[in-house]
PDB file of C-alpha atoms and ligand atoms in Angstrom:
ATOM      1  CA  MET F  19     -40.427  -0.662  37.946  1.00 37.00           C
ATOM      2  CA  ASP F  20     -42.823  -4.326  36.459  1.00 41.00           C
ATOM      3  CA  HIS F  21     -41.977  -7.218  35.064  1.00 42.00           C
ATOM      4  CA  GLN F  22     -40.611  -6.159  32.230  1.00 46.00           C
ATOM      5  CA  GLU F  23     -37.503  -6.017  33.926  1.00 52.00           C
ATOM      6  CA  ARG F  24     -34.829  -8.522  33.734  1.00 64.00           C
ATOM      7  CA  GLU F  25     -36.049 -11.238  35.734  1.00 67.00           C
ATOM      8  CA  CYS F  26     -32.883 -12.238  36.250  1.00 74.00           C
ATOM      9  CA  ARG F  27     -29.476 -11.049  37.159  1.00 51.00           C
ATOM     10  CA  HIS F  28     -27.209 -10.317  34.782  1.00 50.00           C
ATOM     11  CA  ARG F  29     -24.015 -13.292  35.534  1.00 47.00           C
ATOM     12  CA  HIS F  30     -21.845 -10.150  35.585  1.00 40.00           C
ATOM     13  CA  ASP F  31     -24.456  -8.328  38.794  1.00 43.00           C
ATOM     14  CA  LEU F  32     -24.231 -12.121  39.352  1.00 42.00           C
ATOM     15  CA  LEU F  33     -20.627 -11.819  39.886  1.00 35.00           C
ATOM     16  CA  GLN F  34     -20.020  -8.624  41.317  1.00 36.00           C
ATOM     17  CA  ALA F  35     -22.709  -9.609  44.465  1.00 37.00           C
ATOM     18  CA  GLY F  36     -21.145 -13.063  45.008  1.00 36.00           C
ATOM     19  CA  SER F  37     -18.745 -13.947  47.861  1.00 33.00           C
ATOM     20  CA  SER F  38     -17.316 -16.313  45.353  1.00 35.00           C
ATOM     21  CA  GLN F  39     -15.523 -14.206  42.515  1.00 31.00           C
ATOM     22  CA  GLN F  40     -16.118 -17.585  39.762  1.00 32.00           C
ATOM     23  CA  ALA F  41     -14.937 -14.772  36.760  1.00 28.00           C
ATOM     24  CA  PRO F  42     -14.780 -15.364  34.322  1.00 27.00           C
ATOM     25  CA  GLU F  43     -16.710 -18.516  34.118  1.00 29.00           C
ATOM     26  CA  PHE F  44     -20.424 -18.673  33.539  1.00 38.00           C
ATOM     27  CA  ALA F  45     -22.916 -18.878  36.750  1.00 37.00           C
ATOM     28  CA  LEU F  46     -23.733 -22.278  35.784  1.00 37.00           C
ATOM     29  CA  THR F  47     -22.586 -23.336  39.704  1.00 34.00           C
ATOM     30  CA  ALA F  48     -24.848 -23.503  41.919  1.00 35.00           C
ATOM     31  CA  GLU F  49     -25.403 -23.935  45.238  1.00 33.00           C
ATOM     32  CA  ARG F  50     -27.547 -27.333  46.677  1.00 34.00           C
ATOM     33  CA  GLN F  51     -30.553 -26.692  48.326  1.00 38.00           C
ATOM     34  CA  THR F  52     -29.781 -26.495  51.624  1.00 32.00           C
ATOM     35  CA  ALA F  53     -32.128 -24.038  53.060  1.00 31.00           C
ATOM     36  CA  SER F  54     -31.274 -23.626  56.307  1.00 27.00           C
ATOM     37  CA  PHE F  55     -34.364 -21.230  58.320  1.00 27.00           C
ATOM     38  CA  SER F  56     -33.299 -17.293  58.744  1.00 27.00           C
ATOM     39  CA  GLY F  57     -31.395 -17.407  61.837  1.00 27.00           C
ATOM     40  CA  ARG F  58     -31.255 -20.958  63.154  1.00 26.00           C
ATOM     41  CA  GLY F  59     -27.932 -22.539  62.179  1.00 28.00           C
ATOM     42  CA  GLN F  60     -28.937 -25.667  64.101  1.00 27.00           C
ATOM     43  CA  ASP F  61     -31.813 -26.309  62.288  1.00 26.00           C
ATOM     44  CA  PRO F  62     -31.933 -29.789  59.582  1.00 25.00           C
ATOM     45  CA  GLN F  63     -30.794 -28.616  56.469  1.00 26.00           C
ATOM     46  CA  ILE F  64     -34.016 -29.195  54.524  1.00 25.00           C
ATOM     47  CA  GLY F  65     -34.404 -30.256  50.930  1.00 30.00           C
ATOM     48  CA  ALA F  66     -30.528 -31.473  50.488  1.00 30.00           C
ATOM     49  CA  SER F  67     -31.720 -35.081  49.928  1.00 31.00           C
ATOM     50  CA  ASP F  68     -31.885 -34.562  46.647  1.00 31.00           C
ATOM     51  CA  ALA F  69     -30.006 -37.101  44.791  1.00 28.00           C
ATOM     52  CA  GLY F  70     -31.401 -41.067  44.954  1.00 24.00           C
ATOM     53  CA  ILE F  71     -34.959 -39.942  45.266  1.00 24.00           C
ATOM     54  CA  PHE F  72     -35.619 -39.601  41.484  1.00 29.00           C
ATOM     55  CA  PRO F  73     -32.829 -41.475  38.722  1.00 28.00           C
ATOM     56  CA  GLY F  74     -31.003 -37.883  37.279  1.00 33.00           C
ATOM     57  CA  ALA F  75     -31.270 -35.547  40.298  1.00 34.00           C
ATOM     58  CA  ILE F  76     -28.381 -33.643  40.180  1.00 38.00           C
ATOM     59  CA  GLU F  77     -25.847 -34.408  42.942  1.00 35.00           C
ATOM     60  CA  GLY F  78     -22.995 -32.639  44.801  1.00 35.00           C
ATOM     61  CA  ASN F  79     -22.278 -29.415  44.477  1.00 35.00           C
ATOM     62  CA  GLN F  80     -21.897 -29.035  40.845  1.00 35.00           C
ATOM     63  CA  LEU F  81     -25.079 -27.769  38.160  1.00 39.00           C
ATOM     64  CA  PRO F  82     -23.537 -27.469  35.128  1.00 40.00           C
ATOM     65  CA  LEU F  83     -25.515 -26.477  32.872  1.00 42.00           C
ATOM     66  CA  ALA F  84     -26.842 -28.860  30.261  1.00 39.00           C
ATOM     67  CA  ALA F  85     -25.221 -31.673  29.648  1.00 34.00           C
ATOM     68  CA  GLU F  86     -26.690 -33.627  32.546  1.00 35.00           C
ATOM     69  CA  ALA F  87     -30.125 -33.343  32.178  1.00 36.00           C
ATOM     70  CA  VAL F  88     -30.618 -34.274  28.979  1.00 34.00           C
ATOM     71  CA  GLY F  89     -32.403 -37.346  28.516  1.00 34.00           C
ATOM     72  CA  VAL F  90     -32.017 -38.058  32.101  1.00 38.00           C
ATOM     73  CA  TYR F  91     -35.366 -39.911  32.227  1.00 38.00           C
ATOM     74  CA  ARG F  92     -36.824 -43.166  30.798  1.00 40.00           C
ATOM     75  CA  SER F  93     -40.574 -42.999  31.148  1.00 44.00           C
ATOM     76  CA  ALA F  94     -40.866 -45.762  33.619  1.00 51.00           C
ATOM     77  CA  GLU F  95     -38.799 -43.304  36.167  1.00 72.00           C
ATOM     78  CA  LYS F  96     -40.519 -40.186  36.024  1.00 83.00           C
ATOM     79  CA  PRO F  97     -42.303 -39.312  39.781  1.00 92.00           C
ATOM     80  CA  ASP F  98     -45.424 -38.443  39.678  1.00 95.00           C
ATOM     81  CA  ILE F  99     -46.989 -34.763  39.451  1.00 96.00           C
ATOM     82  CA  LEU F 100     -49.580 -33.393  41.129  1.00 97.00           C
ATOM     83  CA  PRO F 101     -49.654 -29.752  39.790  1.00 97.00           C
ATOM     84  CA  LEU F 102     -51.445 -28.041  42.792  1.00 97.00           C
ATOM     85  CA  GLY F 103     -51.344 -24.428  42.013  1.00 98.00           C
ATOM     86  CA  GLN F 104     -49.779 -20.794  41.781  1.00 98.00           C
ATOM     87  CA  ILE F 105     -49.182 -18.598  44.973  1.00 98.00           C
ATOM     88  CA  LEU F 106     -48.174 -15.040  44.698  1.00 98.00           C
ATOM     89  CA  ARG F 107     -48.246 -14.938  40.568  1.00 98.00           C
ATOM     90  CA  THR F 108     -44.096 -16.011  40.705  1.00 98.00           C
ATOM     91  CA  TYR F 109     -44.360 -19.548  42.262  1.00 98.00           C
ATOM     92  CA  LEU F 110     -45.729 -23.461  41.536  1.00 98.00           C
ATOM     93  CA  VAL F 111     -47.069 -25.581  43.893  1.00 98.00           C
ATOM     94  CA  ALA F 112     -46.590 -29.503  43.353  1.00 98.00           C
ATOM     95  CA  GLN F 113     -45.953 -32.286  44.521  1.00 97.00           C
ATOM     96  CA  VAL F 114     -43.300 -34.440  43.026  1.00 96.00           C
ATOM     97  CA  GLY F 115     -42.603 -38.104  43.887  1.00 95.00           C
ATOM     98  CA  GLU F 116     -42.569 -37.765  47.503  1.00 93.00           C
ATOM     99  CA  GLU F 117     -42.238 -34.118  47.563  1.00 95.00           C
ATOM    100  CA  LEU F 118     -43.234 -30.884  48.118  1.00 96.00           C
ATOM    101  CA  HIS F 119     -41.760 -28.690  46.086  1.00 97.00           C
ATOM    102  CA  VAL F 120     -42.656 -24.843  45.263  1.00 98.00           C
ATOM    103  CA  ILE F 121     -41.078 -23.713  41.850  1.00 98.00           C
ATOM    104  CA  ASP F 122     -40.327 -20.231  40.552  1.00 98.00           C
ATOM    105  CA  GLN F 123     -42.149 -20.305  37.647  1.00 98.00           C
ATOM    106  CA  HIS F 124     -39.837 -17.767  36.011  1.00 98.00           C
ATOM    107  CA  THR F 125     -36.382 -19.866  37.055  1.00 98.00           C
ATOM    108  CA  ALA F 126     -37.907 -23.071  35.990  1.00 98.00           C
ATOM    109  CA  HIS F 127     -39.487 -22.018  32.581  1.00 98.00           C
ATOM    110  CA  GLU F 128     -36.294 -20.322  32.068  1.00 98.00           C
ATOM    111  CA  ARG F 129     -34.278 -23.352  32.916  1.00 97.00           C
ATOM    112  CA  VAL F 130     -36.160 -25.504  30.355  1.00 98.00           C
ATOM    113  CA  LEU F 131     -35.826 -22.910  27.449  1.00 97.00           C
ATOM    114  CA  PHE F 132     -32.281 -22.688  28.078  1.00 97.00           C
ATOM    115  CA  GLN F 133     -32.062 -26.974  27.772  1.00 97.00           C
ATOM    116  CA  ARG F 134     -33.922 -27.060  24.545  1.00 96.00           C
ATOM    117  CA  LEU F 135     -32.266 -23.702  22.968  1.00 97.00           C
ATOM    118  CA  TRP F 136     -28.628 -25.866  23.819  1.00 96.00           C
ATOM    119  CA  ARG F 137     -29.655 -29.039  22.514  1.00 96.00           C
ATOM    120  CA  GLY F 138     -31.141 -27.375  19.438  1.00 95.00           C
ATOM    121  CA  TRP F 139     -27.719 -25.664  19.596  1.00 95.00           C
ATOM    122  CA  GLN F 140     -25.693 -28.659  20.374  1.00 95.00           C
ATOM    123  CA  SER F 141     -27.396 -30.782  16.776  1.00 95.00           C
ATOM    124  CA  ARG F 142     -27.657 -27.963  13.913  1.00 92.00           C
ATOM    125  CA  ASP F 143     -31.256 -27.196  14.041  1.00 90.00           C
ATOM    126  CA  MET F 144     -32.020 -23.773  15.826  1.00 92.00           C
ATOM    127  CA  PRO F 145     -34.926 -22.836  13.544  1.00 92.00           C
ATOM    128  CA  SER F 146     -35.458 -19.042  14.150  1.00 94.00           C
ATOM    129  CA  GLN F 147     -39.575 -17.284  13.854  1.00 93.00           C
ATOM    130  CA  PRO F 148     -39.914 -14.412  12.285  1.00 91.00           C
ATOM    131  CA  LEU F 149     -41.010 -11.205  14.990  1.00 88.00           C
ATOM    132  CA  LEU F 150     -44.294  -9.907  12.714  1.00 84.00           C
ATOM    133  CA  ILE F 151     -43.624  -6.964  14.026  1.00 87.00           C
ATOM    134  CA  PRO F 152     -39.869  -5.944  14.522  1.00 88.00           C
ATOM    135  CA  VAL F 153     -38.516  -3.953  17.254  1.00 85.00           C
ATOM    136  CA  PRO F 154     -36.216  -0.914  16.862  1.00 92.00           C
ATOM    137  CA  VAL F 155     -33.554  -0.697  18.806  1.00 95.00           C
ATOM    138  CA  GLU F 156     -32.141   2.967  19.110  1.00 96.00           C
ATOM    139  CA  LEU F 157     -28.587   2.272  20.532  1.00 97.00           C
ATOM    140  CA  SER F 158     -24.641   4.242  20.414  1.00 97.00           C
ATOM    141  CA  ALA F 159     -22.509   3.965  16.681  1.00 97.00           C
ATOM    142  CA  ALA F 160     -20.347   1.684  19.116  1.00 96.00           C
ATOM    143  CA  GLN F 161     -23.113  -0.395  20.516  1.00 96.00           C
ATOM    144  CA  SER F 162     -24.894  -1.131  16.721  1.00 97.00           C
ATOM    145  CA  ALA F 163     -21.741  -1.399  15.190  1.00 96.00           C
ATOM    146  CA  LEU F 164     -20.656  -4.588  18.164  1.00 95.00           C
ATOM    147  CA  LEU F 165     -23.399  -6.590  17.734  1.00 96.00           C
ATOM    148  CA  LEU F 166     -23.625  -6.235  13.981  1.00 96.00           C
ATOM    149  CA  THR F 167     -20.257  -6.834  13.279  1.00 96.00           C
ATOM    150  CA  ARG F 168     -21.558 -11.005  15.521  1.00 96.00           C
ATOM    151  CA  SER F 169     -25.203 -10.714  13.435  1.00 95.00           C
ATOM    152  CA  ASN F 170     -23.550 -14.008  11.421  1.00 95.00           C
ATOM    153  CA  GLU F 171     -23.014 -15.699  14.262  1.00 95.00           C
ATOM    154  CA  LEU F 172     -25.897 -14.573  16.138  1.00 95.00           C
ATOM    155  CA  GLU F 173     -28.060 -15.584  13.208  1.00 95.00           C
ATOM    156  CA  LYS F 174     -26.568 -19.466  13.937  1.00 94.00           C
ATOM    157  CA  LEU F 175     -28.248 -19.328  17.256  1.00 95.00           C
ATOM    158  CA  GLY F 176     -31.441 -18.310  15.247  1.00 94.00           C
ATOM    159  CA  LEU F 177     -31.313 -14.756  16.115  1.00 94.00           C
ATOM    160  CA  LEU F 178     -31.877 -12.696  13.081  1.00 95.00           C
ATOM    161  CA  VAL F 179     -30.551  -9.148  14.141  1.00 95.00           C
ATOM    162  CA  GLU F 180     -30.222  -6.129  11.238  1.00 95.00           C
ATOM    163  CA  PRO F 181     -29.663  -2.616  10.833  1.00 96.00           C
ATOM    164  CA  PHE F 182     -33.089  -0.131  11.094  1.00 95.00           C
ATOM    165  CA  GLY F 183     -32.059   3.267  10.284  1.00 92.00           C
ATOM    166  CA  GLY F 184     -28.975   5.532  11.292  1.00 94.00           C
ATOM    167  CA  THR F 185     -27.634   3.188  14.688  1.00 96.00           C
ATOM    168  CA  ALA F 186     -30.512   1.738  15.708  1.00 96.00           C
ATOM    169  CA  VAL F 187     -30.652  -2.441  15.459  1.00 97.00           C
ATOM    170  CA  ALA F 188     -33.929  -4.649  14.712  1.00 95.00           C
ATOM    171  CA  ILE F 189     -34.341  -8.010  15.358  1.00 94.00           C
ATOM    172  CA  ARG F 190     -36.371 -10.271  13.257  1.00 94.00           C
ATOM    173  CA  GLY F 191     -36.250 -13.344  14.714  1.00 94.00           C
ATOM    174  CA  VAL F 192     -35.531 -15.206  17.322  1.00 94.00           C
ATOM    175  CA  PRO F 193     -35.785 -19.452  17.778  1.00 95.00           C
ATOM    176  CA  VAL F 194     -38.712 -21.128  17.815  1.00 94.00           C
ATOM    177  CA  GLY F 195     -40.876 -21.707  21.305  1.00 92.00           C
ATOM    178  CA  LEU F 196     -39.709 -18.641  23.435  1.00 92.00           C
ATOM    179  CA  GLY F 197     -42.935 -16.675  24.790  1.00 86.00           C
ATOM    180  CA  LYS F 198     -43.018 -12.713  23.985  1.00 87.00           C
ATOM    181  CA  ILE F 199     -40.100 -11.315  23.719  1.00 90.00           C
ATOM    182  CA  ASP F 200     -39.032  -7.804  24.880  1.00 91.00           C
ATOM    183  CA  ALA F 201     -37.150  -5.949  21.389  1.00 91.00           C
ATOM    184  CA  ALA F 202     -34.976  -4.155  23.891  1.00 92.00           C
ATOM    185  CA  LEU F 203     -33.772  -5.563  27.268  1.00 94.00           C
ATOM    186  CA  LEU F 204     -33.066  -8.359  24.854  1.00 95.00           C
ATOM    187  CA  VAL F 205     -30.908  -6.514  23.289  1.00 95.00           C
ATOM    188  CA  GLN F 206     -29.447  -4.867  26.208  1.00 95.00           C
ATOM    189  CA  ASP F 207     -28.078  -8.274  27.532  1.00 96.00           C
ATOM    190  CA  LEU F 208     -26.976  -9.501  23.951  1.00 96.00           C
ATOM    191  CA  LEU F 209     -25.091  -6.606  24.198  1.00 96.00           C
ATOM    192  CA  ASP F 210     -23.153  -8.001  26.823  1.00 95.00           C
ATOM    193  CA  ASP F 211     -22.936 -11.469  26.089  1.00 96.00           C
ATOM    194  CA  VAL F 212     -20.995 -10.484  23.209  1.00 95.00           C
ATOM    195  CA  THR F 213     -19.065  -8.343  25.010  1.00 94.00           C
ATOM    196  CA  GLU F 214     -17.621 -10.599  26.680  1.00 93.00           C
ATOM    197  CA  TRP F 215     -16.598 -12.886  23.285  1.00 93.00           C
ATOM    198  CA  ASP F 216     -13.547 -11.966  23.035  1.00 90.00           C
ATOM    199  CA  ARG F 217     -12.396 -12.927  25.910  1.00 92.00           C
ATOM    200  CA  ALA F 218     -14.880 -16.332  25.928  1.00 91.00           C
ATOM    201  CA  SER F 219     -12.120 -19.456  25.987  1.00 89.00           C
ATOM    202  CA  SER F 220     -14.384 -21.307  23.622  1.00 93.00           C
ATOM    203  CA  LEU F 221     -17.379 -21.386  20.843  1.00 93.00           C
ATOM    204  CA  GLU F 222     -19.192 -23.128  23.875  1.00 94.00           C
ATOM    205  CA  ARG F 223     -19.054 -19.872  26.219  1.00 94.00           C
ATOM    206  CA  ARG F 224     -19.961 -17.505  23.918  1.00 94.00           C
ATOM    207  CA  VAL F 225     -22.729 -19.094  23.070  1.00 96.00           C
ATOM    208  CA  GLN F 226     -24.195 -20.512  26.726  1.00 96.00           C
ATOM    209  CA  PRO F 227     -24.915 -16.813  27.565  1.00 96.00           C
ATOM    210  CA  VAL F 228     -26.657 -16.180  24.471  1.00 96.00           C
ATOM    211  CA  LEU F 229     -28.994 -18.761  25.039  1.00 97.00           C
ATOM    212  CA  ALA F 230     -29.381 -18.074  28.218  1.00 97.00           C
ATOM    213  CA  SER F 231     -30.158 -15.003  28.155  1.00 97.00           C
ATOM    214  CA  LEU F 232     -32.392 -15.868  25.636  1.00 97.00           C
ATOM    215  CA  ALA F 233     -34.496 -18.053  27.855  1.00 97.00           C
ATOM    216  CA  CYS F 234     -34.764 -15.807  30.357  1.00 97.00           C
ATOM    217  CA  HIS F 235     -36.715 -12.879  27.952  1.00 96.00           C
ATOM    218  CA  GLY F 236     -38.847 -16.080  26.347  1.00 96.00           C
ATOM    219  CA  ALA F 237     -39.431 -17.516  30.218  1.00 97.00           C
ATOM    220  CA  VAL F 238     -43.293 -16.627  31.214  1.00 97.00           C
ATOM    221  CA  ARG F 239     -42.303 -13.350  34.362  1.00 96.00           C
ATOM    222  CA  ALA F 240     -42.990 -12.851  38.091  1.00 97.00           C
ATOM    223  CA  GLY F 241     -46.073 -12.193  37.680  1.00 97.00           C
ATOM    224  CA  ARG F 242     -47.864 -13.746  35.350  1.00 97.00           C
ATOM    225  CA  VAL F 243     -51.346 -15.883  36.785  1.00 98.00           C
ATOM    226  CA  LEU F 244     -51.063 -18.916  34.767  1.00 98.00           C
ATOM    227  CA  THR F 245     -53.949 -21.133  34.166  1.00 97.00           C
ATOM    228  CA  HIS F 246     -54.156 -24.836  35.313  1.00 97.00           C
ATOM    229  CA  PRO F 247     -52.640 -26.549  31.948  1.00 97.00           C
ATOM    230  CA  GLU F 248     -49.896 -24.154  31.306  1.00 97.00           C
ATOM    231  CA  ILE F 249     -48.627 -24.495  35.391  1.00 98.00           C
ATOM    232  CA  GLN F 250     -49.171 -28.678  34.542  1.00 97.00           C
ATOM    233  CA  ARG F 251     -47.157 -28.723  31.550  1.00 97.00           C
ATOM    234  CA  LEU F 252     -44.349 -26.228  32.721  1.00 98.00           C
ATOM    235  CA  ILE F 253     -43.519 -28.266  35.988  1.00 98.00           C
ATOM    236  CA  LEU F 254     -44.565 -31.206  33.481  1.00 97.00           C
ATOM    237  CA  ASP F 255     -41.571 -29.869  31.859  1.00 97.00           C
ATOM    238  CA  TRP F 256     -39.277 -28.628  34.246  1.00 97.00           C
ATOM    239  CA  VAL F 257     -39.439 -32.099  35.935  1.00 96.00           C
ATOM    240  CA  GLU F 258     -38.684 -34.020  32.751  1.00 95.00           C
ATOM    241  CA  GLU F 259     -35.834 -31.298  31.711  1.00 95.00           C
ATOM    242  CA  GLY F 260     -34.342 -33.255  35.633  1.00 94.00           C
ATOM    243  CA  LEU F 261     -35.366 -31.054  38.048  1.00 94.00           C
ATOM    244  CA  ILE F 262     -31.798 -28.357  37.548  1.00 95.00           C
ATOM    245  CA  MET F 263     -32.064 -26.510  40.706  1.00 96.00           C
ATOM    246  CA  THR F 264     -30.601 -23.317  39.316  1.00 96.00           C
ATOM    247  CA  CYS F 265     -31.777 -21.295  35.204  1.00 96.00           C
ATOM    248  CA  PRO F 266     -28.539 -21.102  33.853  1.00 96.00           C
ATOM    249  CA  HIS F 267     -28.450 -17.595  35.979  1.00 95.00           C
ATOM    250  CA  GLY F 268     -27.618 -19.870  38.598  1.00 95.00           C
ATOM    251  CA  ARG F 269     -30.381 -18.324  40.070  1.00 96.00           C
ATOM    252  CA  ARG F 270     -32.967 -21.512  42.103  1.00 97.00           C
ATOM    253  CA  THR F 271     -35.782 -23.033  40.429  1.00 97.00           C
ATOM    254  CA  ALA F 272     -37.367 -24.603  43.151  1.00 97.00           C
ATOM    255  CA  PHE F 273     -37.531 -25.427  47.075  1.00 96.00           C
ATOM    256  CA  ARG F 274     -38.019 -29.363  47.798  1.00 96.00           C
ATOM    257  CA  LEU F 275     -39.079 -30.948  50.611  1.00 96.00           C
ATOM    258  CA  SER F 276     -39.208 -34.708  50.823  1.00 94.00           C
ATOM    259  CA  THR F 277     -41.271 -36.803  52.971  1.00 92.00           C
ATOM    260  CA  ASP F 278     -38.845 -37.241  56.028  1.00 93.00           C
ATOM    261  CA  GLU F 279     -38.257 -33.519  55.667  1.00 94.00           C
ATOM    262  CA  LEU F 280     -41.626 -32.781  56.689  1.00 94.00           C
ATOM    263  CA  ALA F 281     -42.143 -35.267  59.197  1.00 94.00           C
ATOM    264  CA  LYS F 282     -38.882 -33.903  60.899  1.00 94.00           C
ATOM    265  CA  LEU F 283     -40.393 -30.326  60.796  1.00 94.00           C
ATOM    266  CA  PHE F 284     -43.531 -31.395  62.414  1.00 94.00           C
ATOM    267  CA  GLY F 285     -42.341 -33.699  64.755  1.00 93.00           C
ATOM    268  CA  ARG F 286     -43.787 -36.394  63.447  1.00 91.00           C
ATOM    269  CA  VAL F 287     -43.353 -39.786  64.201  1.00 82.00           C
ATOM    270  CA  GLY F 288     -45.586 -42.209  63.244  1.00 73.00           C
ATOM    271  CA  TRP F 289     -49.193 -41.388  60.805  1.00 69.00           C
ATOM    272  CA  THR F 290     -50.590 -40.457  64.341  1.00 68.00           C
TER     273      THR F 290
HETATM  274 ZN1   ZN A 304     -32.259 -16.994  34.435  1.00 96.50          ZN
END
C-alpha cells in the first residue's frame, strides 16, 4: 500500500469505527482540539484556545462543513504566517499568529479544496476541466448503471462520467482546481456516495459527500515532498478558509499550541 490508497477514511468507515453513531449525518462535527498527552489524564488541555485568538476561529464543538468558513477574515485581521517547513513528508510546521501549528498537508488541503468546491456549487459555478487521458474503470453492470443514471446530476458538480464500453465507465472531466486524481479510487468513492443518495434528506446532503470525495482525491497526499512556496501557499489558503480543524470527513487538519500553552509546557513564568 502506498499513498495512492484512500487518504481519508470514508464516512462509512468512520461511522462503523466511531463510538458516536452520527449516521446518517455526514461526519461534519469533529472534536475540538483538546489533545492531552497520552495516558496522563491530569495534563492541561493543549491547544484548546482556538476561539478568540483569531477572528473566525471555530468555537465550540460543532464544525459546520462549509458555511462558517466563508469570508472569515478581513484582510486586516489575518494573522502573520511564518512557514517553517515540512516534516515526515506529511506535516507542515508554522507559526501562525502567536501559535505553533503542525498541519496535516492532506487534510488541510482537502478542507481548502472542499470549501472552494462548496462555494462554487452554491454559486452554480462548477466549471469542469477535461482529463487528457480518460481512464476506464471496470465496474459491475449494477455499479455502472448506478453511476451513469446519476451522470446528469454529477455533471452539475463538474464531474463528467461516461460509459466506456461494456460496463466500464470513464471520468472525462473533474471540477477545475483539483490536483492529479486517481480515477479508479475516485469512482469507488463516488459509488459509495451515490448509493446513499436515496437516503439523503436534502440536495446539500447529496452534494457534500461528492464534493468531499473530490476534495480528498484532488488534495496533496501524505508522503509528497512539498516545496517552500507550496508549503506557504497551502498554509495561507488553510488560514484564509478559517483554520477549520477537520477535513470534511472529520479528520484533524492541525495541532495548535498557543503561547500560553507552550509556556505552561515548559514551566515558563517569564522571559528567562
Ligand atoms: Zn477527508
